[in-house]
CSV table of C-alpha atoms and ligand atoms in Angstrom, one decimal:
chain,number,residue,atom,x,y,z
A,1,UNK,CA,-21.8,-50.2,-2.6
A,2,UNK,CA,-22.7,-46.6,-3.3
A,3,UNK,CA,-25.0,-44.8,-0.8
A,4,UNK,CA,-28.0,-43.7,-2.7
A,5,UNK,CA,-28.2,-40.5,-0.6
A,6,UNK,CA,-24.7,-39.5,-1.8
A,7,UNK,CA,-25.2,-40.3,-5.4
A,8,UNK,CA,-25.0,-37.4,-8.0
A,9,UNK,CA,-27.9,-36.2,-10.2
A,10,UNK,CA,-28.2,-37.8,-13.7
A,11,UNK,CA,-26.3,-34.9,-15.1
A,12,UNK,CA,-23.3,-35.2,-12.8
A,13,UNK,CA,-24.0,-32.5,-10.4
A,14,UNK,CA,-23.8,-33.0,-6.7
A,15,UNK,CA,-24.3,-30.9,-3.6
A,16,UNK,CA,-21.1,-32.5,-2.1
A,17,UNK,CA,-18.3,-29.7,-1.9
A,18,UNK,CA,-15.2,-30.7,-3.7
A,19,UNK,CA,-12.1,-30.0,-1.4
A,20,UNK,CA,-8.5,-29.8,-1.8
A,21,UNK,CA,-8.4,-29.1,-5.4
A,22,UNK,CA,-5.4,-27.7,-7.3
A,23,UNK,CA,-4.6,-27.0,-10.9
A,24,UNK,CA,-2.0,-24.9,-12.9
A,25,UNK,CA,-2.3,-21.1,-12.6
A,26,UNK,CA,-4.7,-19.7,-15.3
A,27,UNK,CA,-2.1,-16.7,-15.8
A,28,UNK,CA,1.5,-16.3,-14.8
A,29,UNK,CA,2.8,-13.3,-12.6
A,30,UNK,CA,4.7,-10.7,-14.7
A,31,UNK,CA,2.5,-11.2,-17.8
A,32,UNK,CA,-0.4,-9.2,-19.1
A,33,UNK,CA,-3.5,-10.3,-21.0
A,34,UNK,CA,-3.7,-9.6,-24.7
A,35,UNK,CA,-6.2,-7.7,-26.8
A,36,UNK,CA,-7.8,-5.5,-24.0
A,37,UNK,CA,-9.8,-2.7,-25.4
A,38,UNK,CA,-7.7,-0.2,-23.7
A,39,UNK,CA,-5.8,1.4,-26.6
A,40,UNK,CA,-2.5,0.7,-24.7
A,41,UNK,CA,0.3,-1.5,-26.4
A,42,UNK,CA,1.0,-4.6,-24.5
A,43,UNK,CA,4.6,-3.3,-23.9
A,44,UNK,CA,3.3,-0.4,-22.2
A,45,UNK,CA,1.1,-2.4,-19.9
A,46,UNK,CA,3.9,-4.8,-19.0
A,47,UNK,CA,6.1,-1.8,-17.8
A,48,UNK,CA,3.4,0.0,-16.0
A,49,UNK,CA,2.2,-3.1,-14.2
A,50,UNK,CA,5.8,-4.0,-13.2
A,51,UNK,CA,6.2,-0.4,-11.8
A,52,UNK,CA,2.8,-0.3,-10.1
A,53,UNK,CA,3.6,-3.8,-8.4
A,54,UNK,CA,6.7,-2.1,-6.8
A,55,UNK,CA,4.5,0.9,-5.7
A,56,UNK,CA,2.2,-1.6,-4.4
A,57,UNK,CA,4.7,-3.4,-2.4
A,58,UNK,CA,6.0,-0.3,-0.7
A,59,UNK,CA,2.4,0.9,0.0
A,60,UNK,CA,1.6,-2.3,1.6
A,61,UNK,CA,4.7,-2.1,3.8
A,62,UNK,CA,3.8,1.6,4.8
A,63,UNK,CA,0.2,0.6,5.4
A,64,UNK,CA,1.5,-2.1,7.9
A,65,UNK,CA,4.2,0.2,9.4
A,66,UNK,CA,1.2,2.4,10.3
A,67,UNK,CA,-0.7,-0.3,12.1
A,68,UNK,CA,2.4,-1.3,14.0
A,69,UNK,CA,3.0,2.4,15.1
A,70,UNK,CA,-0.9,2.6,16.0
A,71,UNK,CA,-0.4,-0.5,18.5
A,72,UNK,CA,3.0,0.4,19.9
A,73,UNK,CA,3.0,4.1,20.2
A,74,UNK,CA,3.8,5.4,23.7
A,75,UNK,CA,4.1,8.6,25.7
A,76,UNK,CA,2.3,11.9,26.4
A,77,UNK,CA,1.1,12.0,22.8
A,78,UNK,CA,-0.3,8.5,22.8
A,79,UNK,CA,-3.9,9.3,22.1
A,80,UNK,CA,-3.4,11.7,19.3
A,81,UNK,CA,-0.8,9.6,17.6
A,82,UNK,CA,-2.8,6.5,18.0
A,83,UNK,CA,-5.7,8.1,16.1
A,84,UNK,CA,-3.6,9.7,13.5
A,85,UNK,CA,-1.6,6.5,12.7
A,86,UNK,CA,-5.0,4.6,12.1
A,87,UNK,CA,-6.3,7.3,10.0
A,88,UNK,CA,-3.3,7.1,7.8
A,89,UNK,CA,-3.6,3.4,7.9
A,90,UNK,CA,-7.1,3.4,6.6
A,91,UNK,CA,-6.1,5.8,3.9
A,92,UNK,CA,-3.3,3.7,2.9
A,93,UNK,CA,-5.8,0.6,2.8
A,94,UNK,CA,-7.6,2.4,0.2
A,95,UNK,CA,-4.5,3.2,-2.0
A,96,UNK,CA,-3.4,-0.5,-2.0
A,97,UNK,CA,-6.8,-1.3,-3.4
A,98,UNK,CA,-6.7,1.3,-6.0
A,99,UNK,CA,-3.2,0.4,-7.1
A,100,UNK,CA,-3.8,-3.3,-7.1
A,101,UNK,CA,-7.1,-2.9,-9.2
A,102,UNK,CA,-5.1,-0.6,-11.8
A,103,UNK,CA,-2.7,-3.5,-12.2
A,104,UNK,CA,-5.5,-6.0,-12.8
A,105,UNK,CA,-7.3,-3.6,-15.0
A,106,UNK,CA,-4.1,-3.3,-17.0
A,107,UNK,CA,-4.2,-7.0,-17.6
A,108,UNK,CA,-1.5,-7.7,-15.2
A,109,UNK,CA,-1.5,-9.6,-11.8
A,110,UNK,CA,-1.0,-7.6,-8.5
A,111,UNK,CA,1.1,-9.1,-5.7
A,112,UNK,CA,-0.9,-9.7,-2.7
A,113,UNK,CA,0.8,-11.8,0.0
A,114,UNK,CA,3.0,-10.8,2.8
A,115,UNK,CA,6.0,-13.0,1.6
A,116,UNK,CA,6.0,-11.3,-1.9
A,117,UNK,CA,5.9,-7.9,-0.3
A,118,UNK,CA,8.7,-8.6,2.1
A,119,UNK,CA,10.8,-9.6,-0.8
A,120,UNK,CA,9.9,-6.7,-3.0
A,121,UNK,CA,9.8,-3.8,-0.8
A,122,UNK,CA,12.5,-1.1,-0.6
A,123,UNK,CA,11.3,0.2,2.7
A,124,UNK,CA,13.8,-0.9,5.6
A,125,UNK,CA,12.5,-3.5,7.9
A,126,UNK,CA,11.8,-2.2,11.4
A,127,UNK,CA,12.5,-4.3,14.6
A,128,UNK,CA,9.8,-6.3,16.0
A,129,UNK,CA,10.2,-4.3,19.3
A,130,UNK,CA,8.7,-1.1,20.3
A,131,UNK,CA,10.5,2.2,19.5
A,132,UNK,CA,10.2,5.7,20.7
A,133,UNK,CA,7.7,8.3,19.0
A,134,UNK,CA,10.5,10.2,17.2
A,135,UNK,CA,11.9,6.9,15.8
A,136,UNK,CA,8.4,5.9,14.8
A,137,UNK,CA,7.9,9.2,13.0
A,138,UNK,CA,11.2,9.2,11.3
A,139,UNK,CA,10.5,5.7,9.8
A,140,UNK,CA,7.2,6.5,8.5
A,141,UNK,CA,8.7,9.6,7.0
A,142,UNK,CA,11.4,7.7,5.5
A,143,UNK,CA,8.8,5.2,3.9
A,144,UNK,CA,6.9,8.2,2.5
A,145,UNK,CA,10.0,9.5,1.0
A,146,UNK,CA,10.6,6.2,-0.8
A,147,UNK,CA,7.1,6.2,-2.2
A,148,UNK,CA,6.8,9.9,-3.1
A,149,UNK,CA,10.1,9.7,-5.0
A,150,UNK,CA,9.1,6.6,-7.0
A,151,UNK,CA,5.6,7.9,-7.7
A,152,UNK,CA,7.0,11.1,-9.2
A,153,UNK,CA,9.1,9.0,-11.7
A,154,UNK,CA,6.2,6.8,-12.4
A,155,UNK,CA,3.9,9.5,-13.1
A,156,UNK,CA,6.4,11.2,-15.6
A,157,UNK,CA,7.0,7.6,-17.5
A,158,UNK,CA,3.3,7.0,-17.6
A,159,UNK,CA,2.5,10.5,-19.1
A,160,UNK,CA,5.4,9.6,-21.7
A,161,UNK,CA,3.9,6.2,-22.6
A,162,UNK,CA,0.4,7.7,-22.9
A,163,UNK,CA,-1.1,5.8,-20.0
A,164,UNK,CA,-3.1,8.7,-18.7
A,165,UNK,CA,-5.1,6.7,-16.1
A,166,UNK,CA,-2.0,5.4,-14.2
A,167,UNK,CA,-0.6,9.0,-14.4
A,168,UNK,CA,-3.9,10.2,-12.9
A,169,UNK,CA,-4.0,7.6,-10.3
A,170,UNK,CA,-0.6,7.9,-8.9
A,171,UNK,CA,-0.7,11.8,-8.9
A,172,UNK,CA,-4.2,12.6,-7.8
A,173,UNK,CA,-4.4,9.7,-5.2
A,174,UNK,CA,-1.1,8.3,-4.3
A,175,UNK,CA,1.3,11.3,-4.5
A,176,UNK,CA,-1.1,13.8,-3.0
A,177,UNK,CA,-2.2,11.5,-0.1
A,178,UNK,CA,1.5,10.7,0.7
A,179,UNK,CA,2.5,14.2,0.6
A,180,UNK,CA,-0.5,15.2,3.1
A,181,UNK,CA,0.3,12.4,5.4
A,182,UNK,CA,4.1,13.3,5.3
A,183,UNK,CA,3.2,16.9,6.3
A,184,UNK,CA,1.1,15.7,9.3
A,185,UNK,CA,4.0,13.6,10.7
A,186,UNK,CA,6.5,16.2,10.1
A,187,UNK,CA,4.9,18.7,12.3
A,188,UNK,CA,5.2,16.4,15.1
A,189,UNK,CA,8.9,16.5,14.9
A,190,UNK,CA,9.1,20.5,15.3
A,191,UNK,CA,10.7,21.0,18.7
A,192,UNK,CA,8.2,23.9,19.5
A,193,UNK,CA,7.5,24.9,23.1
A,194,UNK,CA,4.6,23.2,24.7
A,195,UNK,CA,4.1,25.4,27.9
A,196,UNK,CA,6.9,27.9,28.2
A,197,UNK,CA,7.7,30.2,25.3
A,198,UNK,CA,11.0,32.2,25.1
A,199,UNK,CA,10.3,35.8,25.6
A,200,UNK,CA,11.6,38.2,23.1
A,201,UNK,CA,14.0,40.8,24.8
A,202,UNK,CA,13.9,44.4,23.4
A,203,UNK,CA,17.1,45.7,22.2
B,301,LIG,FE1,-6.9,0.1,16.8
């Protein structure tokens, strides 16, 4: 017999949470919504969301590479690099959100989960173990290079197709932030004297 305390209201509503629900997706990955008031053709939005998802996968990978480097860095430059890597991580987190939301805004579906990122990214997988600072820096710079190269192509294509919002996002936010971070890293790989400078001898 039904317990009166668990019964639903006469209109069918109940305070009991409904667990373990599942249903078909409401939109398939790789599609875009129709009829958005953006004055951008569906074909343009399909191409842009596909390219932005590639950029998203690589940016999420770089973001996580920064956290790995932040945790595992070792040596005399530990403190400054520990802080710098985390600053760059935070900035990449913001880029990830901007790219993902641009994809959704265009009517597409942004990738989100680590499995999908791992399948899609073109950035080389690092070992689980700890690497020396010059190797960490080289890996990060290689990852920036992958992203910067893609962003330049994507920006040009977005401009050709009239997707000015995507062009602006990838140039103003993604490209410029990646260029700046690459500069900060590169300066750590200059073999400049720390204590003893070579004196200049007069001829
Ligand atoms: Fe931390």
